[in-house]
Short mmCIF file of C-alpha atoms and ligand atoms in Angstrom, two decimals:
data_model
loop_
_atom_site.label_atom_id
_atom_site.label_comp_id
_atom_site.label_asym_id
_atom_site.label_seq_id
_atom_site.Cartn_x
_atom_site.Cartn_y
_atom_site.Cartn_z
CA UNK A 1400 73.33 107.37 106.20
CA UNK A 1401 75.87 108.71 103.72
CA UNK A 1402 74.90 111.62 101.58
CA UNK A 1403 76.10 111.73 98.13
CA UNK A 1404 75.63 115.31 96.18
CA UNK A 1405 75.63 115.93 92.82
CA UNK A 1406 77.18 118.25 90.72
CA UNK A 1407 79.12 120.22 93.53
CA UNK A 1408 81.76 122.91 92.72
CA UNK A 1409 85.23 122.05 93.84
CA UNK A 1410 86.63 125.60 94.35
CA UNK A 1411 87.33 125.98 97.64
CA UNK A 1412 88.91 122.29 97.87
CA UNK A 1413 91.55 123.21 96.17
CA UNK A 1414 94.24 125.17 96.80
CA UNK A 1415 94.65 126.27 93.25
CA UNK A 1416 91.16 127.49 93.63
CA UNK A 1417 90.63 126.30 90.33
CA UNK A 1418 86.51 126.28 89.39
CA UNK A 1419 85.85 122.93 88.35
CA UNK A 1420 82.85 120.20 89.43
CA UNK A 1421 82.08 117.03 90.90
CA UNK A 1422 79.54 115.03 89.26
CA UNK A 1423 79.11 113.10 92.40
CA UNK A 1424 80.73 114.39 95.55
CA UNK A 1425 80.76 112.51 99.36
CA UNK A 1426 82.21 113.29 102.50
CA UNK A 1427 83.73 110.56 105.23
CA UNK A 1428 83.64 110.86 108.64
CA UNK A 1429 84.01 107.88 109.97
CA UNK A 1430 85.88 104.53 108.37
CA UNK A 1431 82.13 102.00 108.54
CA UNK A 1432 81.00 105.22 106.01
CA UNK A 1433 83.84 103.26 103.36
CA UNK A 1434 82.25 100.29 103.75
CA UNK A 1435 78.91 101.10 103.58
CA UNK A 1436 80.03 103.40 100.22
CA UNK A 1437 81.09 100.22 98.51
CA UNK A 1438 78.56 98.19 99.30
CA UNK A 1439 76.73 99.48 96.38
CA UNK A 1440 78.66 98.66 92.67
CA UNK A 1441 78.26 101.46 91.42
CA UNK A 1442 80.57 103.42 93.25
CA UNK A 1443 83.14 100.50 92.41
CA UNK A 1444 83.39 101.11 88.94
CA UNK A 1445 82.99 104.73 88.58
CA UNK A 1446 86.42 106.81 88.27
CA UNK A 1447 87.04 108.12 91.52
CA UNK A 1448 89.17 110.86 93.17
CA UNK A 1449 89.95 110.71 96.96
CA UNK A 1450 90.88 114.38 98.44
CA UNK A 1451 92.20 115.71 101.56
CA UNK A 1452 92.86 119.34 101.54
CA UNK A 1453 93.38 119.57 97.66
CA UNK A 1454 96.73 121.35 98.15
CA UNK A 1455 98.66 119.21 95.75
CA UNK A 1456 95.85 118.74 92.73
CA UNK A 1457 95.37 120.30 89.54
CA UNK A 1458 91.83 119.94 88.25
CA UNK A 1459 92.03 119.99 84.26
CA UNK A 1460 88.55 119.73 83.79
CA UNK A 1461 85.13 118.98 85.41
CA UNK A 1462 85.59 115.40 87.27
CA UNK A 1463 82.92 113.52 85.74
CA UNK A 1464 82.93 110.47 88.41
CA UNK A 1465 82.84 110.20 92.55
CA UNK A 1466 85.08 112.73 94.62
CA UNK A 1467 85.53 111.46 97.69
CA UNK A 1468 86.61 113.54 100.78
CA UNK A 1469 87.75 112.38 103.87
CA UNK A 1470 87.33 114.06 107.29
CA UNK A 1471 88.19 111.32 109.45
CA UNK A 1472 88.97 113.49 112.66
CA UNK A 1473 91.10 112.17 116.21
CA UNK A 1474 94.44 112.39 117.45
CA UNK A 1475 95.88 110.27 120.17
CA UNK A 1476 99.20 109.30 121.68
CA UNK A 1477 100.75 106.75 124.04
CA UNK A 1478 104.28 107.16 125.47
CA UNK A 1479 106.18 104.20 125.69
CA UNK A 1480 109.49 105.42 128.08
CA UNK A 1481 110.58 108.14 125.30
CA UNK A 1482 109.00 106.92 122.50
CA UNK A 1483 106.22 108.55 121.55
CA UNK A 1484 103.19 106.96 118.91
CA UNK A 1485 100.67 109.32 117.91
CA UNK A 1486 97.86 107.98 115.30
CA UNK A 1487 95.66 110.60 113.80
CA UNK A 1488 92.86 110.34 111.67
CA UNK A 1489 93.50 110.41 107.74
CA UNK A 1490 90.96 113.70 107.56
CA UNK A 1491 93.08 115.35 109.90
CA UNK A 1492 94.43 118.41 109.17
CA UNK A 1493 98.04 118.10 108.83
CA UNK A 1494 99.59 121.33 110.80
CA UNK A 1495 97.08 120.55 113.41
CA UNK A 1496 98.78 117.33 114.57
CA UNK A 1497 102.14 119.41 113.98
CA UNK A 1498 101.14 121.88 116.88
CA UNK A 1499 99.16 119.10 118.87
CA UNK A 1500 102.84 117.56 119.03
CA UNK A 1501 104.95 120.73 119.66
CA UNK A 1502 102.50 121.69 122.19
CA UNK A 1503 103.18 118.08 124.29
CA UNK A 1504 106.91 118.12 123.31
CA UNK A 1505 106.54 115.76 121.02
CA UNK A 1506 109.78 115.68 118.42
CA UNK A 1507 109.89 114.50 114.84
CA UNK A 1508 107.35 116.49 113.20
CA UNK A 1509 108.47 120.53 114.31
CA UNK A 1510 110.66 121.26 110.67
CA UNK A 1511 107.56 119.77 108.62
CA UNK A 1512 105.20 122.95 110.60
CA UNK A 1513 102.68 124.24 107.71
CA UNK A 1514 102.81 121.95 105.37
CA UNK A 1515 99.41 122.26 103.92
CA UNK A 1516 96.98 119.28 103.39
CA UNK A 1517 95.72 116.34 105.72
CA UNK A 1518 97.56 113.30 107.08
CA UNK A 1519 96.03 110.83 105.29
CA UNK A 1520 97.47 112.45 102.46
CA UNK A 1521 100.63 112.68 103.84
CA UNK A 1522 102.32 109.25 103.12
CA UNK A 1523 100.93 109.55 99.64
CA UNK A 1524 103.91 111.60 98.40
CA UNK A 1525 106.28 111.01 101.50
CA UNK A 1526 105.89 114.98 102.38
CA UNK A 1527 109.25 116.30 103.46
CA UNK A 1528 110.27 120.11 104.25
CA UNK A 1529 113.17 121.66 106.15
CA UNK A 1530 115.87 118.00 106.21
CA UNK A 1531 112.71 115.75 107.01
CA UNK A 1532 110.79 113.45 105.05
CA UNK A 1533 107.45 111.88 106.65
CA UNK A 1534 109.03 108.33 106.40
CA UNK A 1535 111.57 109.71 109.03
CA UNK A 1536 108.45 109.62 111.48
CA UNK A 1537 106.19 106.97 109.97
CA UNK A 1538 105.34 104.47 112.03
CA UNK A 1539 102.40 103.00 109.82
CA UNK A 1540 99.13 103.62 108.04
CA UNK A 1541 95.52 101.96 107.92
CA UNK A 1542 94.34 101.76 104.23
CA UNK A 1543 91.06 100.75 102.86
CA UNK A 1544 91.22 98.18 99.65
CA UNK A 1545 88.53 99.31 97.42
CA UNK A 1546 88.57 95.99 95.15
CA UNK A 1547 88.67 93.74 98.80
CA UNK A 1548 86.67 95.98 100.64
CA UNK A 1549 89.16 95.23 103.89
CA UNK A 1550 91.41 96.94 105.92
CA UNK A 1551 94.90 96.75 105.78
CA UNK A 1552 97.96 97.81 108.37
CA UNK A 1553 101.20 99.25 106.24
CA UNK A 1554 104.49 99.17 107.85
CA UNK A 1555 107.18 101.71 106.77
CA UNK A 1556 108.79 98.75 104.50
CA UNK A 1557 105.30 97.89 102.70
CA UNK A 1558 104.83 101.76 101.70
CA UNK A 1559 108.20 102.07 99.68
CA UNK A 1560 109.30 105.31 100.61
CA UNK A 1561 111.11 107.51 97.82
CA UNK A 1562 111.40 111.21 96.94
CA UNK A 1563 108.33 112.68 96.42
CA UNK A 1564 107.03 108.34 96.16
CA UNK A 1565 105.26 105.55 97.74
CA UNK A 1566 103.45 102.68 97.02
CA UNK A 1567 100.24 104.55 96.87
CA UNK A 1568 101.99 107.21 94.29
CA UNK A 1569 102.41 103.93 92.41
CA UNK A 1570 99.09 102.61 92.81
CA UNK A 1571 96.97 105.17 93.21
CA UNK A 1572 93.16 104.94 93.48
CA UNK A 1573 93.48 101.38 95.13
CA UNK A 1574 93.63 102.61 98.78
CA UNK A 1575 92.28 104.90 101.24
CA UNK A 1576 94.21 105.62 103.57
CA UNK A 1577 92.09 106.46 106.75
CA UNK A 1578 94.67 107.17 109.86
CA UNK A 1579 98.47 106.98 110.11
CA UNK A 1580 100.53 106.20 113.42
CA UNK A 1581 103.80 108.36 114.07
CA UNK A 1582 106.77 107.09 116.26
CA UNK A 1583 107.95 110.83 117.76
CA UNK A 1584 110.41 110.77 120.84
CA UNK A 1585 110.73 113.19 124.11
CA UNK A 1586 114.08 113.59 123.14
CA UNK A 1587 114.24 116.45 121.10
CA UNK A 1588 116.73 115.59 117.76
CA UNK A 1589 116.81 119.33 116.55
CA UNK A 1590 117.59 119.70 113.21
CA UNK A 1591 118.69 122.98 111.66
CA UNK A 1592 120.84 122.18 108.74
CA UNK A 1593 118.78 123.75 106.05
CA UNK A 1594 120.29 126.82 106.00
CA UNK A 1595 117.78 129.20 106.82
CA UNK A 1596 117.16 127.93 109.55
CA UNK A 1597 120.28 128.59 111.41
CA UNK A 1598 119.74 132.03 109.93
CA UNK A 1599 116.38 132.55 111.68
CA UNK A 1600 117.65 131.23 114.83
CA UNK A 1601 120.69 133.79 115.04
CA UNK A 1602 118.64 136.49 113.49
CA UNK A 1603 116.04 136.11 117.00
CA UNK A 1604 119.09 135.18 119.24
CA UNK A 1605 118.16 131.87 119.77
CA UNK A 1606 121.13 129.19 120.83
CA UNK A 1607 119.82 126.10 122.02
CA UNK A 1608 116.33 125.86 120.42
CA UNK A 1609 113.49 123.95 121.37
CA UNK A 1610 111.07 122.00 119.22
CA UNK A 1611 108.53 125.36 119.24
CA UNK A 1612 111.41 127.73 118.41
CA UNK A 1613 112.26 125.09 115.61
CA UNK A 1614 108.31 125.02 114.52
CA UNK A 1615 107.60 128.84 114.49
CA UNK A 1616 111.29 129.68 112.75
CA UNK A 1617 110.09 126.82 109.54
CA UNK A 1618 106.24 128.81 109.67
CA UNK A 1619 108.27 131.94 109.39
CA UNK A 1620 110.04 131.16 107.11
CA UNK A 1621 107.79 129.59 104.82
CA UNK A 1622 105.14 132.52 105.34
CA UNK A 1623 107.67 134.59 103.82
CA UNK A 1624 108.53 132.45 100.77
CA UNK A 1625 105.77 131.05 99.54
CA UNK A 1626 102.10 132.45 98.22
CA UNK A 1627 99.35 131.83 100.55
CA UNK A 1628 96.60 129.56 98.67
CA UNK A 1629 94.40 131.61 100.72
CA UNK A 1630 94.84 134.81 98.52
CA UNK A 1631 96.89 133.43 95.89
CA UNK A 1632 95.85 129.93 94.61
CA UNK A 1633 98.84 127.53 94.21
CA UNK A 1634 99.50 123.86 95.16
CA UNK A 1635 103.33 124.58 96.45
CA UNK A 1636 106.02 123.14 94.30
CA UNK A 1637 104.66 122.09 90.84
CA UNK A 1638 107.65 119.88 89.82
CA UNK A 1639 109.82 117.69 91.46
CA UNK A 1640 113.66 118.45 91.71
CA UNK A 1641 114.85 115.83 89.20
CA UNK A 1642 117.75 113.48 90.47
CA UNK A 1643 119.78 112.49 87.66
CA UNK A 1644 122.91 110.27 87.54
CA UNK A 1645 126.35 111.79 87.92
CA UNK A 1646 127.36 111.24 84.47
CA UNK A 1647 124.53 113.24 83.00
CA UNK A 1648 125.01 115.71 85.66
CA UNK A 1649 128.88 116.45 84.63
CA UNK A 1650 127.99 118.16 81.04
CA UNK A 1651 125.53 120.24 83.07
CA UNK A 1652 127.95 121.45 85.49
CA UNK A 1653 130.44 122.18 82.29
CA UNK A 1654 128.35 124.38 81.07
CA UNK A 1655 126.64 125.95 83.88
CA UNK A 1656 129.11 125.42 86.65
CA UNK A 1657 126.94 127.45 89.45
CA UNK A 1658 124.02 125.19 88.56
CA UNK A 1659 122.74 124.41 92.13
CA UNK A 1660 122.85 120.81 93.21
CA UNK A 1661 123.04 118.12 96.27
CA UNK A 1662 124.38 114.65 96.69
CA UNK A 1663 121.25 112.04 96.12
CA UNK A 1664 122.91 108.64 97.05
CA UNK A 1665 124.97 106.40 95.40
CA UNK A 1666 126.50 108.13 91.43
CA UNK A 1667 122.98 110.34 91.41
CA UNK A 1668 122.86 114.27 91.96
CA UNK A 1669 119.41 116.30 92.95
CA UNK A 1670 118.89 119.77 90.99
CA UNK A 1671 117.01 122.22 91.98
CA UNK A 1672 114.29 122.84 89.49
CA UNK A 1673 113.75 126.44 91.14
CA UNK A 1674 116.89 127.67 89.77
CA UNK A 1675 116.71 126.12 86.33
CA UNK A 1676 112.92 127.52 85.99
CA UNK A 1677 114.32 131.05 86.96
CA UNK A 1678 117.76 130.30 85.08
CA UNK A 1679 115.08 130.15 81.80
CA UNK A 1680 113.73 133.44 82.82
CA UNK A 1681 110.10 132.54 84.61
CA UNK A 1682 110.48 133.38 87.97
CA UNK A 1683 107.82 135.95 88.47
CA UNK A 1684 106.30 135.73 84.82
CA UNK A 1685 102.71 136.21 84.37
CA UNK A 1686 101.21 134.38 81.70
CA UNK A 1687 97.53 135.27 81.29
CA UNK A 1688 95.53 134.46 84.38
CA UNK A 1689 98.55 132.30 85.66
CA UNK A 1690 102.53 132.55 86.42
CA UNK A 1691 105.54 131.96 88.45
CA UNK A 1692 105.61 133.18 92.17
CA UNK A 1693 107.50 136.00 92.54
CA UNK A 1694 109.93 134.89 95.34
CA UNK A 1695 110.26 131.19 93.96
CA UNK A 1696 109.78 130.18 90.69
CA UNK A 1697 108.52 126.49 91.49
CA UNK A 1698 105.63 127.72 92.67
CA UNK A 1699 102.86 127.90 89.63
CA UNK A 1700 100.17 130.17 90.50
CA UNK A 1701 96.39 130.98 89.57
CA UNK A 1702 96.11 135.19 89.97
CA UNK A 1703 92.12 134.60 89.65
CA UNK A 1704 89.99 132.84 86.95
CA UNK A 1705 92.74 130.34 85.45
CA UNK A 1706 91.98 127.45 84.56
CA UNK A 1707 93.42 124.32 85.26
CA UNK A 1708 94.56 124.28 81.19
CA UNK A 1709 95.94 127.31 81.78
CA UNK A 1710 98.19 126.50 84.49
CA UNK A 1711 98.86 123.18 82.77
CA UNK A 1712 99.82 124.53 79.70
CA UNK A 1713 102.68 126.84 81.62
CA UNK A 1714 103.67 123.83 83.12
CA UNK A 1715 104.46 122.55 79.58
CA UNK A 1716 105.94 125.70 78.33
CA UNK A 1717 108.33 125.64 81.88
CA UNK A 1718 109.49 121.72 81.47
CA UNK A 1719 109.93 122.24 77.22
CA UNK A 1720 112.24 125.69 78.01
CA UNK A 1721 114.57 123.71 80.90
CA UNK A 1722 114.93 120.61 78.71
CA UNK A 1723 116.32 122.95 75.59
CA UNK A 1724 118.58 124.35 78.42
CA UNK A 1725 119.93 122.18 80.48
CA UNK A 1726 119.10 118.91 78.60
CA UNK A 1727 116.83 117.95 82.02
CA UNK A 1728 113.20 116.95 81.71
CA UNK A 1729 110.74 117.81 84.89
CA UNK A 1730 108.33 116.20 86.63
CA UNK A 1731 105.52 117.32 87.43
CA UNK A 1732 104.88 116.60 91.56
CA UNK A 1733 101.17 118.20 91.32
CA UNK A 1734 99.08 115.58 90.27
CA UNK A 1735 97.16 116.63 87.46
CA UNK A 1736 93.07 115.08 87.02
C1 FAD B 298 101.71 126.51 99.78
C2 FAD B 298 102.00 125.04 99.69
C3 FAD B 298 103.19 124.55 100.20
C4 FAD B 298 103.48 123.19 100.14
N1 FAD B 298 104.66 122.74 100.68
C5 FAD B 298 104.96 121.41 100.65
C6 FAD B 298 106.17 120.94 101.26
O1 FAD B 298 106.94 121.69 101.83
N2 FAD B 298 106.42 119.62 101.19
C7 FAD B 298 105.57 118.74 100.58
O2 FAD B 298 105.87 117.54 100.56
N3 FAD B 298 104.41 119.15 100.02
C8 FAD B 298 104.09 120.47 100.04
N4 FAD B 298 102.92 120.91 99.47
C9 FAD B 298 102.03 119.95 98.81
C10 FAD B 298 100.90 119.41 99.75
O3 FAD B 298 100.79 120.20 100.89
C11 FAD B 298 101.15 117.96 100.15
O4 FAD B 298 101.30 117.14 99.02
C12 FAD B 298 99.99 117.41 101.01
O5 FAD B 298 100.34 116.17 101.56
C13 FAD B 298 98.70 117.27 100.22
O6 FAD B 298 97.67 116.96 101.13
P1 FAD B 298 96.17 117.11 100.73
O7 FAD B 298 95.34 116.55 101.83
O8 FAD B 298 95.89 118.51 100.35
O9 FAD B 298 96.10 116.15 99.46
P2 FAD B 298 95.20 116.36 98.16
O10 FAD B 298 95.77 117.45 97.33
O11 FAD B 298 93.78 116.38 98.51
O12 FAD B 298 95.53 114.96 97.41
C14 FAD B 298 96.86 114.71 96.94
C15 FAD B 298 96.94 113.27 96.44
O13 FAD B 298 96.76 112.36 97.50
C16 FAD B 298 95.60 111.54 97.30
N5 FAD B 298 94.95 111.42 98.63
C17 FAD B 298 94.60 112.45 99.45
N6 FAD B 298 94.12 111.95 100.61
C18 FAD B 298 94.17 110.61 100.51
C19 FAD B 298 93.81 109.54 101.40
N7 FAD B 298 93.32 109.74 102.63
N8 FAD B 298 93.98 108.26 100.94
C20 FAD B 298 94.48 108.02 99.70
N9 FAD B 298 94.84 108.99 98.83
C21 FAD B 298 94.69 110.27 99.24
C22 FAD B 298 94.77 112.27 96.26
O14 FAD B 298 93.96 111.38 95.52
C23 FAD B 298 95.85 112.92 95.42
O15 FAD B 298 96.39 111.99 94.51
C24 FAD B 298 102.58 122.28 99.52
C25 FAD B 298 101.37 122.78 99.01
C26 FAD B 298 101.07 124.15 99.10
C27 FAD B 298 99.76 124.66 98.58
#
C-alpha cells in the first residue's frame, strides 16, 4: 500500500540543501507502486515533481503539489562475448553502478565516477564528465507514461541525445523513467584526453591505466575541485557552457582573444561559462547567504540558510554581467521549481 505524506521538508533531498516543502510527498520502490499511484485522478492532475537524488534542482519556493521519489533499487548484467548490458533500477544511486562496473571490469562508465544523483535521472540531461556523455553508453530506458498509464522501451534514437538534452529535458513531467540498460564492453577503451587526467596519471606514475586507476584519478580529481553538497550545498554546474555559432564567436575572440573555447560540430564553438563568470569577477564572491565556489566559479553555492531566491537571484545577476561582457546569454542547466 503506498504511503503518501503530507507536508514533508525537502532539505536533505537536495543537494542545495535548500529548506523548502512538499505538500504531498511519496516514495517508489517498485514500478506496480506507479500504477497503483495513478489509478486515483487526483494524482493525475496535480503538478508534480519526480526526484532522484535532487543534485541538479533548485527549489524556489514550497512545492505546493506531489513530489515523487523514486528508489527503484537492482543492478544486473549479462555478457554477450565482450559486450556487456547492465540495467539498473531508475532509484539507483548513480556512482554505485559506476563502482559495481569497475569492480567486474566493466568499461564505459569509469570517467563519469561521482557524478552525483541516480540513474534514472541520468538520461534526463545526458550526464557527461571527463570526454563522456551517458548516450556514449546508453543502451535504453523503461519510462512510465503518466497520461497512458503504460510502459514504454526508449532506444538511444527515441531519447534525442544533445548537450546537456533529451527528449525528457523537452518533455518533462510526461515520463518516469524507472530503469535504464547500459551496453559496457570487457575491452577497456581508456580515455584520458581531458587534460587532467593525463596529469593525475603521471603525477602517481601510472602508464598503462586500468578502468579503476581511470575511476579513482576522475574521483580525485573532482574531490578536489568541486564543493561537497555534503558540507557545502550546491547542485554542480549551474549553467550550461553556451555553444554559439562561429560567426558570433569571432567578435568574441577579437576582443578577448584568450577567451577559452572548443570545437562543437559543424560552424558552432562551446565556451566555457567558468571563465566568463570569473572573467566578470565572481569566482569566489559571496553574496549574502550564497556565492561562487572558490575553485570554480560555475558552481553556485548555499553557505547555510539561502534560499532558493537567493541563489536564483545570483544566477540572474551572473547571466545579466556575462551578457554586458561578452554579448553571450547563459543557460541555466539547474532546473529551477
Ligand atoms: C557536486 C556536483 C557535481 C555534479 N557534476 C556533474 C557532472 O559532472 N556532469 C553532469 O552531467 N551533472 C553533474 N551534476 C548534476 C547532477 O549530478 C546530474 O544532473 C544528475 O543526473 C542528477 O540526478 P538526480 O537523481 O539528483 O536528479 P534530480 O536532481 O533529482 O532531478 C533532476 C531532473 O531530473 C528529473 N528526474 C529525476 N529522476 C527522474 C526519473 N527517474 N524519471 C524522470 N525524471 C526524473 C527531475 O524531475 C529533474 O527535472 C553535478 C551535481 C553536483 C551536486
Amino acid at each position: 500500500m503506498l504511503q503518501i505524506h503530507e507536508n514533508v521538508s525537502l532539505q536533505n533531498f537536495n543537494t542545495f540543501g535548500i529548506d523548502a516543502s512538499a505538500r504531498y510527498f511519496v516514495e517508489i520502490n517498485h514500478e506496480d507502486d506507479l500504477v497503483e499511484l495513478f489509478l486515483d485522478p487526483q494524482w493525475k492532475t496535480i503538478e508534480r515533481l519526480v526526484i532522484g537524488g535532487g543534485s541538479n534542482l533548485l527549489l524556489t519556493q514550497n512545492f505546493n503539489g506531489l513530489v515523487i521519489r523514486m528508489n527503484i533499487r537492482g543492478i544486473e548484467h549479462r555478457i554477450n562475448h565482450t559486450d556487456v548490458f547492465i540495467e539498473a533500477g531508475g532509484g539507483e544511486v548513480w556512482n554505485d553502478l559506476v563502482n559495481y562496473a569497475v569492480k567486474w571490469e566493466f568499461a564505459g562508465l569509469e570517467n563519469m565516477s561521482l557524478i552525483p544523483g541516480s540513474v534514472g535521472a541520468s538520461p534526463i540531461q545526458n550526464i557527461g564528465a571527463y570526454g563522456v556523455e551517458l548516450k556514449d553508453v546508453f543502451d535504453s530506458c523503461r519510462a512510465f507514461e503518466i497520461t497512458t498509464g503504460e510502459f514504454k522501451t526508449f532506444d538511444k534514437a527515441a531519447c534525442q541525445f544533445g548537450y546537456r538534452d533529451s527528449i525528457f529535458k523537452q518533455h518533462k513531467g510526461e515520463f518516469i523513467i524507472v530503469s535504464v540498460k547500459f551496453h559496457l564492453s570487457l575491452v577497456a577503451n581508456i580515455n584520458t584526453r581531458y587534460g587532467a587526467i593525463e596529469q593525475e596519471l603521471n603525477n602517481r606514475g601510472i602508464v598503462n591505466p586500468t578502468i579503476k586507476d581511470i575511476s579513482q584519478v576522475v574521483s580525485h580529481i573532482r574531490v578536489s575541485k568541486l564543493p561537497d553538497p555534503s558540507t557545502i550545498g550546491n547542485a554542480g554546474s549551474f549553467f550550461k557552457n553556451p555553444v554559439i555559432p562561429v560567426t558570433e564567436f569571432e567578435p568574441v575572440k577579437a576582443q578577448y582573444p584568450d577567451v577559452v573555447n572548443y570545437p562543437a560540430g559543424e560552424g558552432l564553438v562551446k565556451l566555457a561559462a567558468g571563465w566568463m563568470i570569473e572573467q566578470c569577477g565572481w569566482k569566489g564572491k559571496v553574496v549574502g547567504n550564497t556565492g561562487t565556489w572558490k575553485n570554480q566559479a560555475l558552481v553556485l553555492v548555499n553557505h547555510g540558510g539561502a534560499t532558493g531566491e537567493e541563489v536564483y537571484g545570483l544566477s540572474s545577476q551572473i547571466i545579466d554581467s556575462v551578457y554586458t561582457k561578452f554579448g553571450v546569454m547563459l543557460e541555466r542547466e539547474v532546473n529551477i521549481i
